[in-house]
């Protein structure tokens, strides 16, 4: 496992491990299937662990895929803003940090007095490799 986090419970580290090993997004049910041999029985066990991992910033939720992905910033203590480019052909998900967009959004929310807690930007489209194929 690339990451180790002293505060993680056994279930949380198992879930985080399966997401890290996958190298891409997984649904909660795919995680449950992968962890049946490790004693996971109910979706709720997976959801509870995921909820905490998302809170810690180790895992991001991809709303448009209804899936979860390990944060690709290794050693990072978590971040409130994440952006993903999702290929609709091959399923490749690339995480990046859109600094200019973040600055713009922070200005806007500041002006509006909107209390921002988390931002996830999801770009859907076709990746470079698929576009070239
Ligand atoms: Zn991240
Ligand atoms: Zn692709």
PDB file of C-alpha atoms and ligand atoms in Angstrom:
ATOM      1  CA  UNK A   1       0.000   0.000   0.000  1.00  0.00           C
ATOM      2  CA  UNK A   2       1.409   3.369  -1.036  1.00  0.00           C
ATOM      3  CA  UNK A   3      -0.244   5.329   1.732  1.00  0.00           C
ATOM      4  CA  UNK A   4      -0.286   4.581   5.413  1.00  0.00           C
ATOM      5  CA  UNK A   5      -2.338   6.652   7.740  1.00  0.00           C
ATOM      6  CA  UNK A   6      -2.095   6.031  11.491  1.00  0.00           C
ATOM      7  CA  UNK A   7      -5.658   7.193  12.144  1.00  0.00           C
ATOM      8  CA  UNK A   8      -7.243   4.722   9.749  1.00  0.00           C
ATOM      9  CA  UNK A   9      -9.242   1.836  11.147  1.00  0.00           C
ATOM     10  CA  UNK A  10      -8.714  -1.651   9.717  1.00  0.00           C
ATOM     11  CA  UNK A  11     -11.782  -1.328   7.481  1.00  0.00           C
ATOM     12  CA  UNK A  12     -10.750   2.113   6.276  1.00  0.00           C
ATOM     13  CA  UNK A  13      -7.267   0.958   5.322  1.00  0.00           C
ATOM     14  CA  UNK A  14      -8.665  -2.105   3.533  1.00  0.00           C
ATOM     15  CA  UNK A  15     -11.036   0.073   1.515  1.00  0.00           C
ATOM     16  CA  UNK A  16      -8.289   2.603   0.799  1.00  0.00           C
ATOM     17  CA  UNK A  17      -5.937  -0.220  -0.200  1.00  0.00           C
ATOM     18  CA  UNK A  18      -8.386  -1.678  -2.693  1.00  0.00           C
ATOM     19  CA  UNK A  19      -8.945   1.749  -4.248  1.00  0.00           C
ATOM     20  CA  UNK A  20      -5.207   2.435  -4.452  1.00  0.00           C
ATOM     21  CA  UNK A  21      -4.556  -0.968  -6.027  1.00  0.00           C
ATOM     22  CA  UNK A  22      -7.340  -0.445  -8.568  1.00  0.00           C
ATOM     23  CA  UNK A  23      -5.585   2.626  -9.956  1.00  0.00           C
ATOM     24  CA  UNK A  24      -8.953   3.986 -11.072  1.00  0.00           C
ATOM     25  CA  UNK A  25     -12.489   4.538  -9.838  1.00  0.00           C
ATOM     26  CA  UNK A  26     -14.519   1.773  -8.179  1.00  0.00           C
ATOM     27  CA  UNK A  27     -18.132   1.657  -7.091  1.00  0.00           C
ATOM     28  CA  UNK A  28     -18.910   0.794  -3.478  1.00  0.00           C
ATOM     29  CA  UNK A  29     -20.212  -2.601  -4.664  1.00  0.00           C
ATOM     30  CA  UNK A  30     -17.005  -3.369  -6.544  1.00  0.00           C
ATOM     31  CA  UNK A  31     -15.081  -2.552  -3.364  1.00  0.00           C
ATOM     32  CA  UNK A  32     -17.388  -4.809  -1.359  1.00  0.00           C
ATOM     33  CA  UNK A  33     -16.781  -7.655  -3.813  1.00  0.00           C
ATOM     34  CA  UNK A  34     -13.036  -7.141  -3.635  1.00  0.00           C
ATOM     35  CA  UNK A  35     -13.094  -7.203   0.175  1.00  0.00           C
ATOM     36  CA  UNK A  36     -15.417 -10.153   0.824  1.00  0.00           C
ATOM     37  CA  UNK A  37     -12.402 -12.337   1.614  1.00  0.00           C
ATOM     38  CA  UNK A  38     -11.272  -9.735   4.140  1.00  0.00           C
ATOM     39  CA  UNK A  39     -14.517 -10.058   6.072  1.00  0.00           C
ATOM     40  CA  UNK A  40     -16.672  -7.352   4.521  1.00  0.00           C
ATOM     41  CA  UNK A  41     -20.286  -8.448   4.324  1.00  0.00           C
ATOM     42  CA  UNK A  42     -22.512  -5.405   3.971  1.00  0.00           C
ATOM     43  CA  UNK A  43     -22.433  -2.299   1.741  1.00  0.00           C
ATOM     44  CA  UNK A  44     -22.821  -0.181   4.876  1.00  0.00           C
ATOM     45  CA  UNK A  45     -19.343  -1.254   6.067  1.00  0.00           C
ATOM     46  CA  UNK A  46     -17.884   0.027   2.804  1.00  0.00           C
ATOM     47  CA  UNK A  47     -19.934   3.236   2.837  1.00  0.00           C
ATOM     48  CA  UNK A  48     -18.915   4.040   6.412  1.00  0.00           C
ATOM     49  CA  UNK A  49     -15.231   3.620   5.572  1.00  0.00           C
ATOM     50  CA  UNK A  50     -15.600   5.643   2.350  1.00  0.00           C
ATOM     51  CA  UNK A  51     -17.334   8.476   4.166  1.00  0.00           C
ATOM     52  CA  UNK A  52     -14.350   8.876   6.512  1.00  0.00           C
ATOM     53  CA  UNK A  53     -11.783   8.491   3.730  1.00  0.00           C
ATOM     54  CA  UNK A  54     -13.553  11.245   1.767  1.00  0.00           C
ATOM     55  CA  UNK A  55     -13.546  13.405   4.926  1.00  0.00           C
ATOM     56  CA  UNK A  56      -9.788  12.833   5.289  1.00  0.00           C
ATOM     57  CA  UNK A  57      -9.253  13.821   1.658  1.00  0.00           C
ATOM     58  CA  UNK A  58      -7.681  10.449   0.828  1.00  0.00           C
ATOM     59  CA  UNK A  59     -10.522   9.460  -1.477  1.00  0.00           C
ATOM     60  CA  UNK A  60     -12.690  11.499  -3.832  1.00  0.00           C
ATOM     61  CA  UNK A  61     -16.263  10.796  -4.787  1.00  0.00           C
ATOM     62  CA  UNK A  62     -17.017  11.006  -8.499  1.00  0.00           C
ATOM     63  CA  UNK A  63     -20.687  11.931  -8.655  1.00  0.00           C
ATOM     64  CA  UNK A  64     -21.081  11.403 -12.386  1.00  0.00           C
ATOM     65  CA  UNK A  65     -19.760   7.819 -12.162  1.00  0.00           C
ATOM     66  CA  UNK A  66     -21.272   7.091  -8.752  1.00  0.00           C
ATOM     67  CA  UNK A  67     -17.813   5.814  -7.851  1.00  0.00           C
ATOM     68  CA  UNK A  68     -14.835   6.547  -5.651  1.00  0.00           C
ATOM     69  CA  UNK A  69     -11.185   7.068  -6.495  1.00  0.00           C
ATOM     70  CA  UNK A  70      -8.041   7.251  -4.346  1.00  0.00           C
ATOM     71  CA  UNK A  71      -6.476  10.704  -4.326  1.00  0.00           C
ATOM     72  CA  UNK A  72      -3.544  10.698  -6.718  1.00  0.00           C
ATOM     73  CA  UNK A  73      -1.576  13.201  -4.643  1.00  0.00           C
ATOM     74  CA  UNK A  74       0.525  10.783  -2.602  1.00  0.00           C
ATOM     75  CA  UNK A  75       1.567  12.048   0.777  1.00  0.00           C
ATOM     76  CA  UNK A  76      -0.968  14.832   0.593  1.00  0.00           C
ATOM     77  CA  UNK A  77      -2.989  15.356   3.764  1.00  0.00           C
ATOM     78  CA  UNK A  78      -6.110  15.973   1.734  1.00  0.00           C
ATOM     79  CA  UNK A  79      -7.513  18.840  -0.222  1.00  0.00           C
ATOM     80  CA  UNK A  80     -10.950  20.361  -0.558  1.00  0.00           C
ATOM     81  CA  UNK A  81     -10.794  20.875  -4.294  1.00  0.00           C
ATOM     82  CA  UNK A  82     -10.241  18.177  -6.843  1.00  0.00           C
ATOM     83  CA  UNK A  83     -10.680  18.040 -10.590  1.00  0.00           C
ATOM     84  CA  UNK A  84     -10.953  14.997 -12.815  1.00  0.00           C
ATOM     85  CA  UNK A  85     -10.915  14.425 -16.546  1.00  0.00           C
ATOM     86  CA  UNK A  86     -12.948  11.297 -17.244  1.00  0.00           C
ATOM     87  CA  UNK A  87     -12.656   9.494 -20.587  1.00  0.00           C
ATOM     88  CA  UNK A  88     -16.046   8.215 -21.687  1.00  0.00           C
ATOM     89  CA  UNK A  89     -14.447   5.636 -23.974  1.00  0.00           C
ATOM     90  CA  UNK A  90     -11.758   3.870 -21.926  1.00  0.00           C
ATOM     91  CA  UNK A  91     -12.713   5.066 -18.446  1.00  0.00           C
ATOM     92  CA  UNK A  92      -9.351   6.700 -17.756  1.00  0.00           C
ATOM     93  CA  UNK A  93      -9.600   9.176 -14.889  1.00  0.00           C
ATOM     94  CA  UNK A  94      -6.904  11.817 -14.488  1.00  0.00           C
ATOM     95  CA  UNK A  95      -6.816  13.991 -11.406  1.00  0.00           C
ATOM     96  CA  UNK A  96      -5.414  17.475 -11.729  1.00  0.00           C
ATOM     97  CA  UNK A  97      -5.352  20.744  -9.810  1.00  0.00           C
ATOM     98  CA  UNK A  98      -7.080  23.557 -11.674  1.00  0.00           C
ATOM     99  CA  UNK A  99      -5.452  26.460  -9.832  1.00  0.00           C
ATOM    100  CA  UNK A 100      -6.961  29.240 -11.943  1.00  0.00           C
ATOM    101  CA  UNK A 101     -10.456  27.792 -11.744  1.00  0.00           C
ATOM    102  CA  UNK A 102     -10.087  27.407  -7.973  1.00  0.00           C
ATOM    103  CA  UNK A 103      -9.006  31.041  -7.621  1.00  0.00           C
ATOM    104  CA  UNK A 104     -12.013  32.138  -9.678  1.00  0.00           C
ATOM    105  CA  UNK A 105     -14.438  29.984  -7.666  1.00  0.00           C
ATOM    106  CA  UNK A 106     -13.022  31.281  -4.380  1.00  0.00           C
ATOM    107  CA  UNK A 107     -13.507  34.871  -5.555  1.00  0.00           C
ATOM    108  CA  UNK A 108     -17.067  34.134  -6.554  1.00  0.00           C
ATOM    109  CA  UNK A 109     -18.017  32.309  -3.358  1.00  0.00           C
ATOM    110  CA  UNK A 110     -16.358  35.082  -1.322  1.00  0.00           C
ATOM    111  CA  UNK A 111     -18.392  37.735  -3.108  1.00  0.00           C
ATOM    112  CA  UNK A 112     -21.578  35.739  -2.661  1.00  0.00           C
ATOM    113  CA  UNK A 113     -20.889  34.997   0.993  1.00  0.00           C
ATOM    114  CA  UNK A 114     -21.264  31.313   0.120  1.00  0.00           C
ATOM    115  CA  UNK A 115     -19.595  28.999   2.644  1.00  0.00           C
ATOM    116  CA  UNK A 116     -17.773  26.536   0.427  1.00  0.00           C
ATOM    117  CA  UNK A 117     -16.989  23.166   1.951  1.00  0.00           C
ATOM    118  CA  UNK A 118     -15.817  21.094  -0.988  1.00  0.00           C
ATOM    119  CA  UNK A 119     -15.448  21.357  -4.749  1.00  0.00           C
ATOM    120  CA  UNK A 120     -15.223  18.490  -7.190  1.00  0.00           C
ATOM    121  CA  UNK A 121     -14.930  19.310 -10.875  1.00  0.00           C
ATOM    122  CA  UNK A 122     -15.632  16.503 -13.329  1.00  0.00           C
ATOM    123  CA  UNK A 123     -14.775  16.928 -16.983  1.00  0.00           C
ATOM    124  CA  UNK A 124     -16.335  14.326 -19.292  1.00  0.00           C
ATOM    125  CA  UNK A 125     -14.909  13.649 -22.707  1.00  0.00           C
ATOM    126  CA  UNK A 126     -12.428  11.590 -24.703  1.00  0.00           C
ATOM    127  CA  UNK A 127      -8.788  11.190 -23.642  1.00  0.00           C
ATOM    128  CA  UNK A 128      -5.806  11.850 -25.896  1.00  0.00           C
ATOM    129  CA  UNK A 129      -5.149   8.153 -26.627  1.00  0.00           C
ATOM    130  CA  UNK A 130      -8.773   7.421 -27.512  1.00  0.00           C
ATOM    131  CA  UNK A 131      -9.015  10.568 -29.639  1.00  0.00           C
ATOM    132  CA  UNK A 132      -5.935   9.457 -31.583  1.00  0.00           C
ATOM    133  CA  UNK A 133      -7.140   5.862 -32.060  1.00  0.00           C
TER     134      UNK A 133
HETATM  135 ZN1  LIG B   1      -6.934  14.375  -4.737  1.00  0.00          ZN
HETATM  136 ZN1  LIG B   2      -9.760   7.081 -23.286  1.00  0.00          ZN
END
